[in-house]
Short mmCIF file of N, CA and C in Angstrom, two decimals:
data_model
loop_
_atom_site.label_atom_id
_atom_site.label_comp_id
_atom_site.label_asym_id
_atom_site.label_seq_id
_atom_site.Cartn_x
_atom_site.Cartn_y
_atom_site.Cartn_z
N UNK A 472 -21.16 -92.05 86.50
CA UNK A 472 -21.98 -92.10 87.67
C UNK A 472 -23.15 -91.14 87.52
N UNK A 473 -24.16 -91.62 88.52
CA UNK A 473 -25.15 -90.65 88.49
C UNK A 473 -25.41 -89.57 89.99
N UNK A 474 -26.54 -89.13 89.95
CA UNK A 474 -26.65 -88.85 91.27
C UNK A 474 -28.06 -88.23 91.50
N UNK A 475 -28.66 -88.60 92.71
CA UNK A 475 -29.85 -88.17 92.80
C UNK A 475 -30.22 -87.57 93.80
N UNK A 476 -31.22 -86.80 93.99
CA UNK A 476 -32.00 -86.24 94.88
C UNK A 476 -33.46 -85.37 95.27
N UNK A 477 -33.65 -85.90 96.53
CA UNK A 477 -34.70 -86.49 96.87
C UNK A 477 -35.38 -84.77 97.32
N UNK A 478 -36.83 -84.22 96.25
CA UNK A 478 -37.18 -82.90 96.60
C UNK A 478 -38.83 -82.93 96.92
N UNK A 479 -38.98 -82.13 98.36
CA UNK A 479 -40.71 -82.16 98.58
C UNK A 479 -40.73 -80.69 98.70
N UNK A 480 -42.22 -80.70 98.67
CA UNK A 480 -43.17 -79.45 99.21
C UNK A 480 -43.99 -80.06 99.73
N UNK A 481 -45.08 -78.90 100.35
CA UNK A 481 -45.83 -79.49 100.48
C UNK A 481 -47.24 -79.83 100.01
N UNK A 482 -46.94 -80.27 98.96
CA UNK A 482 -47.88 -80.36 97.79
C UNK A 482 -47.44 -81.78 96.59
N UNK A 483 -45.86 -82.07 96.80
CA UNK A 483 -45.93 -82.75 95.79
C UNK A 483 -44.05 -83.16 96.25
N UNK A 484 -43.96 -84.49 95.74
CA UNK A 484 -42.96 -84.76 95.52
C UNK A 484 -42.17 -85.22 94.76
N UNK A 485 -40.49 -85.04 94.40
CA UNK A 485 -40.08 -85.63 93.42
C UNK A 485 -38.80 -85.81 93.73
N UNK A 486 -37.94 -86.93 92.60
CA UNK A 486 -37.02 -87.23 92.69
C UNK A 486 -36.10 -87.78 91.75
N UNK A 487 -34.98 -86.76 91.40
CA UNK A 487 -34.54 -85.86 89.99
C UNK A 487 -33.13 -86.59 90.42
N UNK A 488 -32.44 -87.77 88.95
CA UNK A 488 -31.86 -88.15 88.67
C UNK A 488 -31.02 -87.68 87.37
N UNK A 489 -30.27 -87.51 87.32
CA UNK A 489 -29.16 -86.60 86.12
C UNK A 489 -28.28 -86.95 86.05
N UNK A 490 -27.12 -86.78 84.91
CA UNK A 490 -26.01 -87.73 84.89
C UNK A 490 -25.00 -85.82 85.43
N UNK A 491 -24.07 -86.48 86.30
CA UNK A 491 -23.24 -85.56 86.60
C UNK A 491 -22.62 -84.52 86.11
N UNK A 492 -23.01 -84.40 85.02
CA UNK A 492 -21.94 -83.34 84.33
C UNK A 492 -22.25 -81.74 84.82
N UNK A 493 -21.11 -81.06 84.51
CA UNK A 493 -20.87 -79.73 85.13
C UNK A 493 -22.39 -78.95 84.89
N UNK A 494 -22.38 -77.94 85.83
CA UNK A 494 -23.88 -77.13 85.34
C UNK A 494 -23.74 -76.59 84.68
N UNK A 495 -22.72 -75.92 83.77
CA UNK A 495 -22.27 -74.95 82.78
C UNK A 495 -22.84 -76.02 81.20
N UNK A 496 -22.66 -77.32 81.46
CA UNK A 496 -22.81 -77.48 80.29
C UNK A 496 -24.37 -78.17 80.45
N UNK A 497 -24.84 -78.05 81.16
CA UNK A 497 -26.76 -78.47 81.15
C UNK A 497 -27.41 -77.33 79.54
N UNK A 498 -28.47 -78.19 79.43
CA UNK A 498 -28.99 -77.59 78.24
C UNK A 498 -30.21 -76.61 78.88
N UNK A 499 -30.97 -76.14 78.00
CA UNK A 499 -32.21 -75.40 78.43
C UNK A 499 -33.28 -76.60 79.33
N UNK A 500 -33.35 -77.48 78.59
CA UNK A 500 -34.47 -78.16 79.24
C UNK A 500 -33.73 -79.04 80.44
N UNK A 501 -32.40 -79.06 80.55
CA UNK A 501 -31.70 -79.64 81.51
C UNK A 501 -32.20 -78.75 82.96
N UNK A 502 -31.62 -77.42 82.45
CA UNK A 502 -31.85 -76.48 84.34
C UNK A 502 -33.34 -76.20 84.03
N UNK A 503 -34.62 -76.29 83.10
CA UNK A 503 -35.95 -76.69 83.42
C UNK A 503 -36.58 -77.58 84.38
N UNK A 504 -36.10 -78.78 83.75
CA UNK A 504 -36.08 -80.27 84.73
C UNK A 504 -35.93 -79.71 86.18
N UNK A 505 -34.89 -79.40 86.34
CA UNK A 505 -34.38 -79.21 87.99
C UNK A 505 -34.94 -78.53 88.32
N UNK A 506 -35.44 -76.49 87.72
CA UNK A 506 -36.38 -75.71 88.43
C UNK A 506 -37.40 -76.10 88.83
N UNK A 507 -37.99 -77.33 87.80
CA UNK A 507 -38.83 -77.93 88.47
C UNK A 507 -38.95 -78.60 89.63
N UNK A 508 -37.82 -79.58 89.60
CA UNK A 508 -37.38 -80.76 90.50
C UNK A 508 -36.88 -80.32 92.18
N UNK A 509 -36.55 -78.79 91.95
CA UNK A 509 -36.16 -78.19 93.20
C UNK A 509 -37.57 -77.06 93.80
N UNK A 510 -38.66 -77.68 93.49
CA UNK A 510 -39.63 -77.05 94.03
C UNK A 510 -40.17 -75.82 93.03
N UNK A 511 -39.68 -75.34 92.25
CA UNK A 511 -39.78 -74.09 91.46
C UNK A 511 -40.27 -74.05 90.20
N UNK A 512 -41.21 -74.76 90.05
CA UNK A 512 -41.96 -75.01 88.43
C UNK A 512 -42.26 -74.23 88.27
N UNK A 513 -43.22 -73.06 89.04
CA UNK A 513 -44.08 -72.25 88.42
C UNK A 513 -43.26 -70.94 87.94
N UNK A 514 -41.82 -71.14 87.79
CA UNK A 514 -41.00 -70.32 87.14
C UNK A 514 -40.50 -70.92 86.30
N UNK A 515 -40.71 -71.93 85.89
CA UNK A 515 -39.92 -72.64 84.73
C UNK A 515 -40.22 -72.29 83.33
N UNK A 516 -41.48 -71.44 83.35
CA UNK A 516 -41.66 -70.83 82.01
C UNK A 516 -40.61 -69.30 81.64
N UNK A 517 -40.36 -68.87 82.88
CA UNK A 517 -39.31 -67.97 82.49
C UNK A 517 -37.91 -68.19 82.18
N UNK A 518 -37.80 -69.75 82.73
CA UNK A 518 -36.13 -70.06 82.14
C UNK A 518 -36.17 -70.38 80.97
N UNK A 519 -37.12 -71.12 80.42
CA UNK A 519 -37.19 -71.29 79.14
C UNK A 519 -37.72 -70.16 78.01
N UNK A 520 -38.25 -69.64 78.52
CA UNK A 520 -38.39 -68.06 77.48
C UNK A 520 -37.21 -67.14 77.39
N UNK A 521 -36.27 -67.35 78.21
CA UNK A 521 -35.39 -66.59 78.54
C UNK A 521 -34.08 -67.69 77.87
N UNK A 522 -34.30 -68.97 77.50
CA UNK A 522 -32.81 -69.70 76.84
C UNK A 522 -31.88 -69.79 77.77
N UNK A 523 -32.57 -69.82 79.59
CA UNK A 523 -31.47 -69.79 80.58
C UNK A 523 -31.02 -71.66 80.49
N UNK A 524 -29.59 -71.61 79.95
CA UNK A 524 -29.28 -73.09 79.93
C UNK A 524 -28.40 -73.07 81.03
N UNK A 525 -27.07 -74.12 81.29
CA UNK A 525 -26.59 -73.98 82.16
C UNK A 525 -24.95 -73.27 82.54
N UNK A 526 -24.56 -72.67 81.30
CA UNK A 526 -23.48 -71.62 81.44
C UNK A 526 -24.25 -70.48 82.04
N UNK A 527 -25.61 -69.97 81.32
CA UNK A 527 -25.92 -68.82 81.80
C UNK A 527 -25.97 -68.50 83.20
N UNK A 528 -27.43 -70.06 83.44
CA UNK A 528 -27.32 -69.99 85.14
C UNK A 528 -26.39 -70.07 85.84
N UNK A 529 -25.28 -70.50 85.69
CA UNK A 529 -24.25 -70.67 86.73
C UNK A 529 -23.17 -68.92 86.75
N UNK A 530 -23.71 -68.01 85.78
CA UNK A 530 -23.63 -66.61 85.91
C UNK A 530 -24.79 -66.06 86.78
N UNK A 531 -25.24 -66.50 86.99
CA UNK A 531 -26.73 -65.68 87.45
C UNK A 531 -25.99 -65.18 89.06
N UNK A 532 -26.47 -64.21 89.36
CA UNK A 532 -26.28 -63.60 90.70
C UNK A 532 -27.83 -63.62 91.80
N UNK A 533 -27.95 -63.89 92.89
CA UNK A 533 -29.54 -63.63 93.34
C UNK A 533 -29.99 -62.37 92.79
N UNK A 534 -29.35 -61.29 92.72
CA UNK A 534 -30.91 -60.08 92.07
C UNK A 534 -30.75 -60.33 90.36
N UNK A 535 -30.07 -61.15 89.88
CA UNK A 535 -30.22 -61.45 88.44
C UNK A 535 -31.50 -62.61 88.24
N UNK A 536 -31.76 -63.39 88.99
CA UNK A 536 -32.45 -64.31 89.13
C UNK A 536 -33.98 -63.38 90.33
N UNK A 537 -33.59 -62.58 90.89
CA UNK A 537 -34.70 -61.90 91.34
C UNK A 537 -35.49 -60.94 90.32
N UNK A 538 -34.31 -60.36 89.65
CA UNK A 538 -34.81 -59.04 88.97
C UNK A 538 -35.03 -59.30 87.90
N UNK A 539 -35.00 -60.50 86.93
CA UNK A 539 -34.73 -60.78 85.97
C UNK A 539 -35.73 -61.92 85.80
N UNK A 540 -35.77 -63.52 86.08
CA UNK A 540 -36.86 -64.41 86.14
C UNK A 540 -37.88 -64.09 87.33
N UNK A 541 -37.90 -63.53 87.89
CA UNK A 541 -38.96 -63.05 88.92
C UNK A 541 -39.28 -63.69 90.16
N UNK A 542 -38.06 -64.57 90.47
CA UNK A 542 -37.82 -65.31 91.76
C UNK A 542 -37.54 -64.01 92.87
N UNK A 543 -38.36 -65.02 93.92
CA UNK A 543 -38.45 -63.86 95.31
C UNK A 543 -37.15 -63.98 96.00
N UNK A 544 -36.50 -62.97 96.68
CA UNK A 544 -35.12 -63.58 97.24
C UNK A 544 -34.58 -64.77 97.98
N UNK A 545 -36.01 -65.17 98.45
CA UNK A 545 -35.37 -66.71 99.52
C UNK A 545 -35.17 -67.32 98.29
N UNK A 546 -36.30 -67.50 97.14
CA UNK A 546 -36.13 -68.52 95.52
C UNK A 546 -34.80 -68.16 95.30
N UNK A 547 -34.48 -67.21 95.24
CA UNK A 547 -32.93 -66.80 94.53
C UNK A 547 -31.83 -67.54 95.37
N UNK A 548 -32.40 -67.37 96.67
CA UNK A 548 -31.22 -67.80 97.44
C UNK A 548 -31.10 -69.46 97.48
N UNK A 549 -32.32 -70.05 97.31
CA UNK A 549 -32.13 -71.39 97.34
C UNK A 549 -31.40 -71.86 95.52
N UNK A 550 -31.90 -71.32 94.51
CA UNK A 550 -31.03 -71.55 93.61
C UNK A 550 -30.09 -71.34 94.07
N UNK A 551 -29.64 -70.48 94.13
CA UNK A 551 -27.93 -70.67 94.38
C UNK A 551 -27.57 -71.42 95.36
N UNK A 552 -28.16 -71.86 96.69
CA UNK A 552 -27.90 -72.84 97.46
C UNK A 552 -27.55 -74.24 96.25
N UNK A 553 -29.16 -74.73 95.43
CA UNK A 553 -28.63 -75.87 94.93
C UNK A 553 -27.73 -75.74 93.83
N UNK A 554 -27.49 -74.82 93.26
CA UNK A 554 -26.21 -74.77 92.39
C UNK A 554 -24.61 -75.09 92.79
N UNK A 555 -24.69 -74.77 94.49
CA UNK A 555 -23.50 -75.19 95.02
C UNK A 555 -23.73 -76.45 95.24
N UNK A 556 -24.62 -76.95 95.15
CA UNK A 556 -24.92 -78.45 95.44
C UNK A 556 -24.32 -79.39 94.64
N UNK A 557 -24.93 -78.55 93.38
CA UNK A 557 -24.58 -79.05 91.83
C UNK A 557 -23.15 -79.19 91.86
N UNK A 558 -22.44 -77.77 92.01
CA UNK A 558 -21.23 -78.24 91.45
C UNK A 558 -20.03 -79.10 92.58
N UNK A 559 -20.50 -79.30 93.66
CA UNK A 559 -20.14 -79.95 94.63
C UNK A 559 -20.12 -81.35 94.02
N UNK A 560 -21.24 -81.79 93.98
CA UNK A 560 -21.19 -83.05 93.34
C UNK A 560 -20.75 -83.14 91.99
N UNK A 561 -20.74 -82.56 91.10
CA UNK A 561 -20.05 -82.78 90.00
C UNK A 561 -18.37 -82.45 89.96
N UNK A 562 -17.57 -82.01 90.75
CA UNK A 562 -16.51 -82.00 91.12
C UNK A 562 -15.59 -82.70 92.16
N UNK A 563 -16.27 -83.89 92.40
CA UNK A 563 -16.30 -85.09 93.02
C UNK A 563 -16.32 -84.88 94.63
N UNK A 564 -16.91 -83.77 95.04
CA UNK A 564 -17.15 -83.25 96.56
C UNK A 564 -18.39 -84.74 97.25
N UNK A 565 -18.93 -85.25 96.22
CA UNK A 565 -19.92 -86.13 96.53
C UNK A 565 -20.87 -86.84 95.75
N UNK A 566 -20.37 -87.30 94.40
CA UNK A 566 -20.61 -87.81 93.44
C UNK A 566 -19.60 -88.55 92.90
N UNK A 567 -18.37 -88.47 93.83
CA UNK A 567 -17.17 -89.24 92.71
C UNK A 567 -16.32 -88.84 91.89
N UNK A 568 -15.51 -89.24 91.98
CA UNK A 568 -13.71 -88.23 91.00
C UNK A 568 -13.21 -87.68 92.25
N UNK A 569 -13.34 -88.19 93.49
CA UNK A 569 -12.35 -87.59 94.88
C UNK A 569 -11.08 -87.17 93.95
N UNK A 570 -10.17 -86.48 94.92
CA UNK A 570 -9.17 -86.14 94.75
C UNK A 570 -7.98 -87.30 95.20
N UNK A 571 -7.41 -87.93 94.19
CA UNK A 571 -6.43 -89.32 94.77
C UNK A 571 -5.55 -88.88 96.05
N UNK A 572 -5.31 -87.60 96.04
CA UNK A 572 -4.24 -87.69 97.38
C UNK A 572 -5.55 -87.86 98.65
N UNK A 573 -6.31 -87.31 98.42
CA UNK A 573 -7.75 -87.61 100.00
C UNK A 573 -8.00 -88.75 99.66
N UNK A 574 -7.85 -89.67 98.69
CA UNK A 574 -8.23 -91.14 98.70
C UNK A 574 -7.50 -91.84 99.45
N UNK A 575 -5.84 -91.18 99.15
CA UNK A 575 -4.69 -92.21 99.57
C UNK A 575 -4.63 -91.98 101.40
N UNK A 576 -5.35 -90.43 101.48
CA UNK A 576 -5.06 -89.88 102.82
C UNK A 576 -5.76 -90.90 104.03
N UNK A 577 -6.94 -90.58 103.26
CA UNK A 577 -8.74 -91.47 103.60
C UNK A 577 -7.78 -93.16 104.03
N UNK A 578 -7.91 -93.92 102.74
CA UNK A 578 -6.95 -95.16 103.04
C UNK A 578 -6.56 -95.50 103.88
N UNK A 579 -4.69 -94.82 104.13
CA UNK A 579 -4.13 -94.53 105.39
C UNK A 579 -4.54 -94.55 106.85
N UNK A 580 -5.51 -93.59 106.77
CA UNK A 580 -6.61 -93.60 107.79
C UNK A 580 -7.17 -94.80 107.86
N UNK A 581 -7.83 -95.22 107.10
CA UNK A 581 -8.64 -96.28 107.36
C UNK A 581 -8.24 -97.55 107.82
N UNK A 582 -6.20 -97.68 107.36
CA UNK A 582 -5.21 -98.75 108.24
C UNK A 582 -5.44 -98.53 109.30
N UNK A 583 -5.03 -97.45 109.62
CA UNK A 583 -4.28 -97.26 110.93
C UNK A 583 -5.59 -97.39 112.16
N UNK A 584 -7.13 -96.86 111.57
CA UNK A 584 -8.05 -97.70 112.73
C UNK A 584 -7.84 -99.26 112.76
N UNK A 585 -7.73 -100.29 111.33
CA UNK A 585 -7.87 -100.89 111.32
C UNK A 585 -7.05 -101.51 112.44
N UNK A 586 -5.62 -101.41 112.63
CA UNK A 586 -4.40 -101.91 113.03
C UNK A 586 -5.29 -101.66 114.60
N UNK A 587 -5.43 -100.25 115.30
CA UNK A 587 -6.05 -99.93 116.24
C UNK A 587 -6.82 -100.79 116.90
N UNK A 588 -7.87 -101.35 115.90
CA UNK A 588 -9.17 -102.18 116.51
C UNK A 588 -8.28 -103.68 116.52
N UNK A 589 -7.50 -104.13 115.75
CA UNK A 589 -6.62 -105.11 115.99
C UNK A 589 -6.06 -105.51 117.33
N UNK A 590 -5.50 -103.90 117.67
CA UNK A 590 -5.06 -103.86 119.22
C UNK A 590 -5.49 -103.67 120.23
N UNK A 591 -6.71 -103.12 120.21
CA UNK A 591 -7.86 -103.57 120.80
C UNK A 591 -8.17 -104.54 121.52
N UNK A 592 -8.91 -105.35 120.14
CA UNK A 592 -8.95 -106.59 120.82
C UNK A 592 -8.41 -107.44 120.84
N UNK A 593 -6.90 -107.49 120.64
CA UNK A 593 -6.13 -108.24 121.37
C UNK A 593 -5.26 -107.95 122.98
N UNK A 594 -5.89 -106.76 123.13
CA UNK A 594 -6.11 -106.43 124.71
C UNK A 594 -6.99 -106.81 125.21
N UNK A 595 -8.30 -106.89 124.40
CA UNK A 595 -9.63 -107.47 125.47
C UNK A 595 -9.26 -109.14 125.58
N UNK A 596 -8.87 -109.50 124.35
CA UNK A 596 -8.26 -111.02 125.02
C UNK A 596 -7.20 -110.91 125.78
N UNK A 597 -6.37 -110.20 125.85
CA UNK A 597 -5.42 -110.39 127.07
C UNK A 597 -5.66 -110.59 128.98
N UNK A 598 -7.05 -109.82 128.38
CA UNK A 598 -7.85 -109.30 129.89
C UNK A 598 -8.90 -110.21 129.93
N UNK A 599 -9.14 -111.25 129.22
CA UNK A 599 -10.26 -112.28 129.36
C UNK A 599 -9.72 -113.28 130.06
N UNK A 600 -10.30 -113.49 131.46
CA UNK A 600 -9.57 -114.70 132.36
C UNK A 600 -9.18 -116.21 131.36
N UNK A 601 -8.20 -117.16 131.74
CA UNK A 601 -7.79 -118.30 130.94
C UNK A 601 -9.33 -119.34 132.12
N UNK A 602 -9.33 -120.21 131.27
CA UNK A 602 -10.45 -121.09 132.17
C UNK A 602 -9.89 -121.58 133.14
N UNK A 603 -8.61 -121.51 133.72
CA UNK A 603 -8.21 -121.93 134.96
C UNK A 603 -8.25 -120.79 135.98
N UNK A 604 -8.73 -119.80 135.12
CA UNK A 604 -8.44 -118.34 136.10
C UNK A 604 -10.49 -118.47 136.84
N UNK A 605 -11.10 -118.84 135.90
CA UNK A 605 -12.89 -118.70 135.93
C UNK A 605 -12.83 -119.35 136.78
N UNK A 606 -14.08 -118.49 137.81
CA UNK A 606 -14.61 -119.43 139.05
C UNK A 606 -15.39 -120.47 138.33
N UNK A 607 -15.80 -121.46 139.29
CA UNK A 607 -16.79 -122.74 139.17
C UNK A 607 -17.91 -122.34 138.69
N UNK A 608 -18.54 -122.74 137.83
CA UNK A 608 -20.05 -122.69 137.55
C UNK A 608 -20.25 -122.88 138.68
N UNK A 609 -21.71 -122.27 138.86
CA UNK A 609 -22.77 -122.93 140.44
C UNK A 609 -23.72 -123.66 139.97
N UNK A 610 -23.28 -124.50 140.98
CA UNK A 610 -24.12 -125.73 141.04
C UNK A 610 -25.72 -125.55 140.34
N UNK A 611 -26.09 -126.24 139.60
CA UNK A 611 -27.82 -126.55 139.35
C UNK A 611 -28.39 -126.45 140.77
N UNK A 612 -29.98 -125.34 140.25
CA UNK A 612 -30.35 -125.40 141.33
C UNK A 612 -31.45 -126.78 141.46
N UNK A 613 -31.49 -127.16 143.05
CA UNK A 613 -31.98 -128.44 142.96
C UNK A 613 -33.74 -128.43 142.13
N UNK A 614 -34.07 -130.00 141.82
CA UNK A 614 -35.62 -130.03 140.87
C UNK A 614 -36.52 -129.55 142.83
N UNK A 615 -37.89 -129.14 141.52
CA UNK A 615 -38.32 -129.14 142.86
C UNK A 615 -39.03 -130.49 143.29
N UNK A 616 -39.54 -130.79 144.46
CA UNK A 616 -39.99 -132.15 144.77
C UNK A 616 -41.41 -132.10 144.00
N UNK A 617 -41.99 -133.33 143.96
CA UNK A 617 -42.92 -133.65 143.39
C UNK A 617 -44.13 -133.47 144.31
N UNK A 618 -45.44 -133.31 143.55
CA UNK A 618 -46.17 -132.68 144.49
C UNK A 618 -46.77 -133.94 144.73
N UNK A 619 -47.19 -134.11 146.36
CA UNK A 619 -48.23 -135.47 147.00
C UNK A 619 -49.19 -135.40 146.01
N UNK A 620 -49.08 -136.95 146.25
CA UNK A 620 -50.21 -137.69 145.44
C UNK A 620 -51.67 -137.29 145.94
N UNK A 621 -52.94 -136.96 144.91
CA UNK A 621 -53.92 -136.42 145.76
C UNK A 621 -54.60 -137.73 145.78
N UNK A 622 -55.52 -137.88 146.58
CA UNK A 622 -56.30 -138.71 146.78
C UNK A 622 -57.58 -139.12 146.87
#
């Protein structure tokens, strides 16, 4: 599987497709791509001068990434925001590989509305009058008369 997502400023937009694998094993130009892709190009020359691939980054601490590539602390803090992103989705939080017992749990769940809405509406038909129970249609209302002939 893949997974994507969708990154603006306000200057430019993009939208950074990657195949799932863990961030530990991204290459150099792998967590490049993304510094870019997550708004942060104009630091992307320091990850790559620096051989930050993706074991390193996923060591990085915010003042390692402050004090070190020269990201300001909100930058630091949003890397590490999307790094939890990262490994969220690559640990099937939202990319896939759920955990089979929350599949089987999920499932389960998903009977037991089913059965629910079953019973449902076979209460709302219980409560729908039989056509001997329905009043009469009303009558058509009469045409109107025709207008006098002019002359």
């Amino acid at each position: 599987q893949w997974f994507w997502r969708h990154y603006s400023t306000r200057h430019s937009c993009c939208i950074i497709i990657m195949a799932p694998k863990p961030l530990e094993q991204w290459s150099v130009d792998n967590v490049v791509t993304w510094i870019c892709a997550i708004g942060l190009g104009e630091h992307a020359d320091e990850f790559k001068e620096n051989a930050v691939d993706g074991n390193l980054l996923a060591s990085l601490s915010k003042e390692d990434l402050s004090g070190d590539l020269g990201l300001s602390s909100l930058q630091a803090k949003k890397v590490v925001l999307e790094m939890d992103f990262i490994r969220e989705l690559t640990s099937g939080g939202g990319g896939g590989g759920a955990d089979p017992e929350e599949i089987k749990r999920l499932e389960q769940e998903l009977q037991a509305k089913n059965a629910e809405i079953a019973d449902l509406k076979a209460m709302l038909q219980a409560m729908q009058p039989t056509p001997a129970e329905r009043p009469p249609a009303p009558a058509p209302a009469p045409k109107p008369a025709p207008p006098p002939p002019s002359h």
